Structures are given as C-alpha cells and as structure tokens.
Coordinates of C-alpha atoms in Angstrom, one line a residue:
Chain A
X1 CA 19.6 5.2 4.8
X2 CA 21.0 1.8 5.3
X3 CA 18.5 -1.3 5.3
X4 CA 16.8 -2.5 8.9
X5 CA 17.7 -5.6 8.1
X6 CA 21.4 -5.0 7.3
X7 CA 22.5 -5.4 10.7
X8 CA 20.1 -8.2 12.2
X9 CA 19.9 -11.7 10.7
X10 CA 16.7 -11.8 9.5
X11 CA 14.7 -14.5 11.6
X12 CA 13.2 -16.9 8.9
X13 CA 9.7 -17.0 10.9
X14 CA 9.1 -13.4 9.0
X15 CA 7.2 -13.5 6.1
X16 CA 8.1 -11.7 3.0
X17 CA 6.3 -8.8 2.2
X18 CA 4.3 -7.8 -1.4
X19 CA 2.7 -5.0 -2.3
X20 CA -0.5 -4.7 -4.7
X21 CA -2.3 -1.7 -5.4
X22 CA -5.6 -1.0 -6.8
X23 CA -6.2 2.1 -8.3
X24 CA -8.7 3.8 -9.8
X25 CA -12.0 7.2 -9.3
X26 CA -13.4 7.7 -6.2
X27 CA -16.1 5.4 -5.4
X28 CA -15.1 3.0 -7.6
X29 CA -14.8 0.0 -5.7
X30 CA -11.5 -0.7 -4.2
X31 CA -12.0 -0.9 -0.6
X32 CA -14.8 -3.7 -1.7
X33 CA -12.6 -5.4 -4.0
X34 CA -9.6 -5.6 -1.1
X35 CA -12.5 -6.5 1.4
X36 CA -13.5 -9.3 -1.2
X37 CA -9.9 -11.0 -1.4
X38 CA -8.5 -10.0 2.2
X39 CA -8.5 -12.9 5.3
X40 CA -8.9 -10.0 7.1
X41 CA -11.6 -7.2 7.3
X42 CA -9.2 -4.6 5.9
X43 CA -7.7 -2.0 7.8
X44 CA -6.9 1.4 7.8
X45 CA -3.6 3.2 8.2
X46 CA -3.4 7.1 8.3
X47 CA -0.3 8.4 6.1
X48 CA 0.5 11.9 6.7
X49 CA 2.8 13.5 3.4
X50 CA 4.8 17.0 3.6
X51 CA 4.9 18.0 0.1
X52 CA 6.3 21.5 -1.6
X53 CA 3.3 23.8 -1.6
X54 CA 3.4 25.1 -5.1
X55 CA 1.5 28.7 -4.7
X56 CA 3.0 31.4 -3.4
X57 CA 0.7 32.2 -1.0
X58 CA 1.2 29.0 0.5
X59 CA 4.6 29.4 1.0
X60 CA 3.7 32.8 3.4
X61 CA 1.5 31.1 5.6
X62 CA 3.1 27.4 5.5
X63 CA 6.9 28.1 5.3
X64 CA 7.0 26.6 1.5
X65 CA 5.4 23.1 2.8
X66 CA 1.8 21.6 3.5
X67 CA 0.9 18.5 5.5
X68 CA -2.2 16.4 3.9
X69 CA -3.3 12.9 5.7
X70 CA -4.5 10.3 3.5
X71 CA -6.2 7.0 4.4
X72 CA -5.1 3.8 3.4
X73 CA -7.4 0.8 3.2
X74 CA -5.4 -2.2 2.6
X75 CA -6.2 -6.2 3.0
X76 CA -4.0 -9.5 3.3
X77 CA -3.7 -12.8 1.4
X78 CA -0.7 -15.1 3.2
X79 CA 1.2 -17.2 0.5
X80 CA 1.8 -20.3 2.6
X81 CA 4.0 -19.2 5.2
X82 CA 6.6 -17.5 3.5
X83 CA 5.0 -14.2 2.4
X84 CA 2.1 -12.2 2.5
X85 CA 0.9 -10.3 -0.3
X86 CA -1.0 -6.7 0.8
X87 CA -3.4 -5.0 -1.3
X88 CA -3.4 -1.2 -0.9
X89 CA -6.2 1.0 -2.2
X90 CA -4.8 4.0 -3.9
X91 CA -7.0 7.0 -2.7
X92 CA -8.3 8.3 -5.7
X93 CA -8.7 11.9 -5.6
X94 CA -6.8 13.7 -8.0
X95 CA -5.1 16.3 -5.1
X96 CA -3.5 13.0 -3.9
X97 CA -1.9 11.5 -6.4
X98 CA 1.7 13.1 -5.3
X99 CA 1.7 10.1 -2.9
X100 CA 0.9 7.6 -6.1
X101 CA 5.3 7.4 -6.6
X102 CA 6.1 6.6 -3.3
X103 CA 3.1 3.6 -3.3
X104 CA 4.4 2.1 -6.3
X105 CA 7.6 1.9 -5.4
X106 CA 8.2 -1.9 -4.7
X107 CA 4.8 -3.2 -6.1
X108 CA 4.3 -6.1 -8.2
X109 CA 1.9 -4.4 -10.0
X110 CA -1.6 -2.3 -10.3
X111 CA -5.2 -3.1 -10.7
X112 CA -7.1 -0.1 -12.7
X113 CA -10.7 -0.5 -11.5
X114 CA -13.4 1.2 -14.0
X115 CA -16.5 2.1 -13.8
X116 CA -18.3 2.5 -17.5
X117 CA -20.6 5.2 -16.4
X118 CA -17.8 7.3 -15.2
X119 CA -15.5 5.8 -17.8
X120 CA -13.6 9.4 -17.9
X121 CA -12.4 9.0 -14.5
X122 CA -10.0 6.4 -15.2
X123 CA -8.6 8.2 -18.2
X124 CA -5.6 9.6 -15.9
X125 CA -4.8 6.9 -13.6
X126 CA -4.2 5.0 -17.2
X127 CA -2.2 7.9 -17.9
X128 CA -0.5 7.8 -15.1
X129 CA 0.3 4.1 -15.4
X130 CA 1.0 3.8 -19.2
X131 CA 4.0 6.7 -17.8
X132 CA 5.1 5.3 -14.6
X133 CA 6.3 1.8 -16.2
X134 CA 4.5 0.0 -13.2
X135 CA 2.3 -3.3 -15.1
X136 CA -1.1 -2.6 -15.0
X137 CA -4.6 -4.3 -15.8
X138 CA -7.9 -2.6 -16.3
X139 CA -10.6 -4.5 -14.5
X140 CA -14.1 -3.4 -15.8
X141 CA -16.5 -3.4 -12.2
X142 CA -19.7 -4.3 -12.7
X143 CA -22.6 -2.5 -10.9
X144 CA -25.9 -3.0 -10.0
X145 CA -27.9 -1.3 -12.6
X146 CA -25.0 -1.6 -15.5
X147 CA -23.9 -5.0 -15.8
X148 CA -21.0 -4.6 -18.7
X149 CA -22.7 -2.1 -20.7
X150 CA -19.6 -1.9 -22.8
X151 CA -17.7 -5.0 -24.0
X152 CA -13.9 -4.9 -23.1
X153 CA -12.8 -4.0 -26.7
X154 CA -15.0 -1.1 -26.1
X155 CA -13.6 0.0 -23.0
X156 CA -9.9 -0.8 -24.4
X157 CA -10.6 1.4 -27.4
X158 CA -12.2 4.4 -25.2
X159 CA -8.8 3.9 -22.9
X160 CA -7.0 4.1 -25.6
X161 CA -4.6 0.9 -23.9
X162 CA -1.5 -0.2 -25.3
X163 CA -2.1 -4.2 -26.6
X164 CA -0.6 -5.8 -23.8
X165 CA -2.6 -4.1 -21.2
X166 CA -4.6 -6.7 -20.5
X167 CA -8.9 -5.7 -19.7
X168 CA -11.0 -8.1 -17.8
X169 CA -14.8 -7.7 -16.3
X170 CA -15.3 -8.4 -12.7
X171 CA -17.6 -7.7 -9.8
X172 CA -15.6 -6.5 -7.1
X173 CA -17.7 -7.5 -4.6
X174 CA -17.9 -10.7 -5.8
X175 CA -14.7 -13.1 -4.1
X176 CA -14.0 -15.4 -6.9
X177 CA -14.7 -12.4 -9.2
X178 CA -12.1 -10.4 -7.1
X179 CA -9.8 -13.4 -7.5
X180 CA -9.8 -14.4 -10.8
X181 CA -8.7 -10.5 -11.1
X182 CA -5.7 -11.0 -9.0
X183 CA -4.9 -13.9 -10.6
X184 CA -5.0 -12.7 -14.5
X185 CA -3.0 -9.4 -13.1
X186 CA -0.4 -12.1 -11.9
X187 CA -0.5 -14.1 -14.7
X188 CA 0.4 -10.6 -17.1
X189 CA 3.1 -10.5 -15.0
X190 CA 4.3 -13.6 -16.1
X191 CA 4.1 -13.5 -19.4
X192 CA 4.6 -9.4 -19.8
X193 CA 7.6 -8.6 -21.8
X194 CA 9.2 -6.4 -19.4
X195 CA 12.1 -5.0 -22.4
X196 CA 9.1 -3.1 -23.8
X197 CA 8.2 -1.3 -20.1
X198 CA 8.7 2.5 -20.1
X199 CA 11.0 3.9 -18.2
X200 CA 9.3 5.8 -15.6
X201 CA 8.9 9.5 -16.8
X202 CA 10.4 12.0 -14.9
X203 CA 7.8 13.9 -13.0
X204 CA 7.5 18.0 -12.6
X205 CA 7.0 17.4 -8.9
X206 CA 9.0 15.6 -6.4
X207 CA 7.3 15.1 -3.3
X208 CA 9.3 15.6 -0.5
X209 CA 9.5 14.3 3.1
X210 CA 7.2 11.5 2.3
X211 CA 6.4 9.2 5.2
X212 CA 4.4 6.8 3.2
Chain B
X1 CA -4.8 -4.0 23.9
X2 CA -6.8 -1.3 22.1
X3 CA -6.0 1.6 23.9
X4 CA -9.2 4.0 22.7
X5 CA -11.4 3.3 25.4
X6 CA -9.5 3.5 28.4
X7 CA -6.4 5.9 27.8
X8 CA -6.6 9.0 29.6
X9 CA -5.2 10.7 26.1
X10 CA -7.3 9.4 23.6
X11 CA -11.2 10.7 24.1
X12 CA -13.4 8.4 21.8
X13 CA -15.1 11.5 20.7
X14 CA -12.5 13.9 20.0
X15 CA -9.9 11.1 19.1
X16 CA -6.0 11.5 20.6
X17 CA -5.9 14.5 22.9
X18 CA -1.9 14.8 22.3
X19 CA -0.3 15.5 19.0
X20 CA 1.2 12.9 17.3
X21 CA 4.3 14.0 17.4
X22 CA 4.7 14.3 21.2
X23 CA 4.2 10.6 21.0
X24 CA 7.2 11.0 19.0
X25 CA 9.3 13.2 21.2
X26 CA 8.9 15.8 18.7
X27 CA 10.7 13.7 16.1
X28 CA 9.5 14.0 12.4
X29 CA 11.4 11.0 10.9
X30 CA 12.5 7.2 11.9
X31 CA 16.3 6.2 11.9
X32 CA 15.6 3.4 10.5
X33 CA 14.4 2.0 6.8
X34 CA 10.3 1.3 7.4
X35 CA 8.1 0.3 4.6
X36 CA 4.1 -0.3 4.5
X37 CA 5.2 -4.0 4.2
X38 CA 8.1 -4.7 6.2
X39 CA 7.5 -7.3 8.5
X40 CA 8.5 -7.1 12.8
X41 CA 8.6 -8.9 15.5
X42 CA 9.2 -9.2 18.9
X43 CA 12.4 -11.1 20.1
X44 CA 11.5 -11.4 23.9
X45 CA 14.5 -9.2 25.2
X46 CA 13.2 -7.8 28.2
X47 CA 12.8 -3.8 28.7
X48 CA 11.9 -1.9 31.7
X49 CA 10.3 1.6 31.8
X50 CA 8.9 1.3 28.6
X51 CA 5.9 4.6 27.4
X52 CA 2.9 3.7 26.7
X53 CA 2.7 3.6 23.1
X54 CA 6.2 1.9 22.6
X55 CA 4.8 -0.8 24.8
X56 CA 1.2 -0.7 22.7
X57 CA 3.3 -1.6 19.8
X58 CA 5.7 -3.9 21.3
X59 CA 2.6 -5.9 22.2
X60 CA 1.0 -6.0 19.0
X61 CA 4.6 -7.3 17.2
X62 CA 4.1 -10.5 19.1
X63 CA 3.7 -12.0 16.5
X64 CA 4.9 -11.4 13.0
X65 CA 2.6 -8.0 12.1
X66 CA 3.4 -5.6 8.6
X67 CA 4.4 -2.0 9.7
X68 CA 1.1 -1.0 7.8
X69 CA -1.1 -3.6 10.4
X70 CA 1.2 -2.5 13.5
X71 CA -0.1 1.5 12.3
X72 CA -3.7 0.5 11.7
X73 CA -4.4 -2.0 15.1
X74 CA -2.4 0.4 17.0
X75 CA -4.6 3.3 15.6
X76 CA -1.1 5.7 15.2
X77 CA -0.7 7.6 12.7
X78 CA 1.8 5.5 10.2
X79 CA 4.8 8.2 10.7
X80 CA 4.5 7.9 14.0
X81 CA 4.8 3.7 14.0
X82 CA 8.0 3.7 11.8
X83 CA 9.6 6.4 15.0
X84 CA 8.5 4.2 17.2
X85 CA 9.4 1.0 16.2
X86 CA 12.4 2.3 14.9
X87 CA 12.7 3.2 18.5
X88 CA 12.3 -0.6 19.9
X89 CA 14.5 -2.2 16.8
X90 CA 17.4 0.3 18.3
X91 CA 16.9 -1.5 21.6
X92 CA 17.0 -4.8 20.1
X93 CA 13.3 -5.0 21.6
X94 CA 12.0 -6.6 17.7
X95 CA 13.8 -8.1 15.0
X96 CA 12.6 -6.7 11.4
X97 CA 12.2 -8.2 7.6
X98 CA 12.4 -5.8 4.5
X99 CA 9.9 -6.3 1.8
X100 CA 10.4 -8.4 -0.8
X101 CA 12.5 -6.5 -3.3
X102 CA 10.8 -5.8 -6.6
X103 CA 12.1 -3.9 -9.3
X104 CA 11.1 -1.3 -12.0
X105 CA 11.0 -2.6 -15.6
X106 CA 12.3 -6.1 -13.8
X107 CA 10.0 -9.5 -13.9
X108 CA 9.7 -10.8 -10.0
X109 CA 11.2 -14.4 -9.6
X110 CA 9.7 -16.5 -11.5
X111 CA 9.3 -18.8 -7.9
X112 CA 7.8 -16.2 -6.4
X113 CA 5.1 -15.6 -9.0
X114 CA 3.9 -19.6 -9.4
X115 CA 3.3 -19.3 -5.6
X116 CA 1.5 -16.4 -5.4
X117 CA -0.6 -17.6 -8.3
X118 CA -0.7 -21.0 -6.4
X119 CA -2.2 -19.2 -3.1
X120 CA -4.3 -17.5 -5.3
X121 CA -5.8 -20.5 -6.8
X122 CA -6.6 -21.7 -3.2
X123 CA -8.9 -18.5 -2.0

C-alpha cells in the first residue's frame, strides 16, 4: 500500500510524528506515568484487532477469526514545532499482546515499568523485548508503601537483563521523575550500540488484519 | 463539536446506537496508509453534502491533529478514523504527514534525538 504522503507535498506546518511506548503488568502505572509527562490529559483511542482464532472450536462459530478491542491511553510532548513525540501505554494483559508487533513497529523505543512486589509480571514483557530487538529500559516504580525495596542491581539480576539494558528508579506519578525516565530511555538510545541488537525473532503467530 | 450529547445515534448511556461499520459503509479497511501517529490537516477545499462523521472529523483536523487524537476526540473507533479520513484525503478535503520513519536495529538521526532530549530537558 503506497505511502499517504506519496502523492501530496507534504505541507511543512505538520509535525513529525514519534512513537514511545511504555510497557509493562496490569496496574502498573503507565497511564500515570503518560498522564505525568503528557501537555495533555491523555486520551483514549479504541483499536479493534482481527486475529486467527487458534482453537478449533473457534473457527466453527467465528469463521477462523475473532475481533478483540483494546484501549489505548496515550499522551503528547511537542518538540518545538517540528514533531511531537506520543507515548502509548501498551495494555498489559497477557491475551493482548498479539497487538504488541504492530505497536512497536516505528517506535523509538520502550519503557518497561516494574513493580517489585509483582516483580514476576515483568518477566515476559522483558522477554518479549530482549526478542523483539526494540531498545528498552526498565524503570523501577515506586509505590506508596514500597519505596525501592530492591536496589536496581537487584532488580537487574532477578530480570536477568542483558548489561546494556539500562534500570533506573522512578515514581511515575512524579513529573520530573517521569521525565528524567524519558530522558535516560533517550539518552540509551544515543549511546546504544545498535550492531549488537537482535534481530527480531520470528514469531509463531502472525496477527492478521491488524487495524492498529 | 463533541457529538455524544446531542446526536440522535449516540445515546450517552448505551453509547453509539449504529455499528461502526455503517459509519463506514460497511467497509473493513482504509485505502490509504494511516498510522497512530501520522499527522492531518485540513486544506480549506470546500465540500458540500458531507455525513456527519466525515464532517466531525474534518472539523477536528483544523488544525494539525495525530490520527490517534482525531480517533480519541472524535470518540470513533480507530479503524473507523483511518476509513474515514482516508475518505476526506481522497477528496483532497486534508493534506497528511507520515510518521517519522524509524528503523529496526537502526539508531534515529542523531538531530532528531538532541532535540527530543532538548524538549525533554525543558518539561
């Protein structure tokens, strides 16, 4: 499908558009970390994905396919007037990570948000990102209750993360906290050796008919 | 411009009374190339008879507004905003931006970065 663009001349008062995407359990603070950052309350958009239904018995009732709508939250930061970066919370529940692919595609990179009490439900969004190729940090949130009760060595070791994947503490509710997250994932991107990036593996399961 | 309150097919109960894809004319998929981020806007050319979602839209591109925003303000699902403004950029009704192209296993320009970082440094 040829480019939009390809056959207009693209009007120089449109900004360029950048893609973050912060990742990480349910409930683990995403939409507050994007709320924290965003100059605007964030918003929601409603993404509806066909994918192949894998059992059999959903083929007979669905003709092969099922329909799931997912919610996006996502914020905005302009840089000056020439683009504005957009930070998408990745819904978190396992049964909708089929639409993780098509949301990485295009992104500058990933914020892995932990919690330390529920340190196990980051183990396979790490996974998934050690695999994809997509740079990554982990950023430790801090809660009410369990401020850092693991150091970052600690959580690096339990995350088992590759040396370059950088780990810092934050409190996502917290704006310059929330900040100083973007810009250390943004810095890593500077100074990442991208030679050493994975390919992305190949995945069992290719989504079809994504309208993400 | 929010249509919720007032538009005989939305009840602010039970949400949209029609399906989504009648909005759509029954069409499942945009002839044109929309992403979360690509930007559109308006370029004044006048168009008569328009429905009431495409003009919804057309309104909000007013001003330069993300596909993802356009979906979200407009409260349509976000297949439905790619059919539809893929319906207005075929009439020359907006003019349209891809995202910024970034690729796998590829550092961004190294411009690009610093001014990120720069904004950044400014929240």
């Amino acid at each position: 499908m040829p480019s939009t663009n390809s056959e207009l001349p693209v009007p120089s008062r449109l900004p360029g558009g950048l893609k973050l995407l912060i990742a990480g359990g349910f409930g683990v603070g995403k939409t507050t970390m994007v709320g924290a950052v965003s100059e605007i309350a964030p918003l929601t958009t409603e993404a509806t994905i066909t994918e192949a239904s894998r059992g059999v018995d959903d083929i007979a009732l669905t003709g092969g396919k099922t329909t799931t709508t997912v919610a996006l939250d996502f914020g905005r930061i302009s840089i000056a007037d020439e683009y504005v970066l957009f930070l998408f919370g990745m819904p978190g529940q396992e049964r909708f990570w089929f639409m993780w692919d098509q949301l990485c595609i295009g992104a500058l990179g990933v914020i892995v948000l932990v919690d330390t009490r529920r340190i196990e439900d980051s183990f396979d969004a790490v996974d998934y990102f050690e695999r994809s190729g997509i740079p990554f940090l982990v950023a430790v949130n801090e809660f009410e209750g369990a401020p850092f009760a693991y150091t970052g060595a600690e959580v690096r070791e339990a995350l088992q993360l590759r040396a370059e994947v950088p780990v810092v503490m934050c409190d996502a509710r917290s704006r310059t906290s929330a900040v100083n997250t973007l810009i250390a994932l943004v810095r890593h991107l500077q100074t990442l050796d991208y030679s050493t990036v994975r390919p992305a593996a190949p995945r069992p399961a290719v989504p079809e008919g994504s309208f993400i | 411009m929010n249509r919720g309150e007032t538009d005989a097919f939305v009840d602010s109960a039970a949400g949209r009374l029609i399906r989504p894809y009648a909005v759509a004319g029954g069409r499942t998929a945009p002839q044109a190339d929309f992403h979360l981020v690509t930007h559109v806007v308006a370029t004044g050319r006048p168009l008569d008879g328009l429905g009431p979602d495409h003009d919804d839209i057309l309104s909000l591109c007013r001003r330069p507004i993300s596909v993802a925003e356009v979906s979200a303000l407009s409260g349509l699902p976000l297949a439905v905003t790619k059919i539809l403004l893929s319906d207005l950029l075929g009439w020359r009704a907006i003019d349209t931006r891809a995202p910024v192209p970034v690729f796998e296993r590829a550092r961004p320009g190294a411009d690009l970065l610093e001014k990120v970082l720069d904004a950044l440094y400014k929240l």
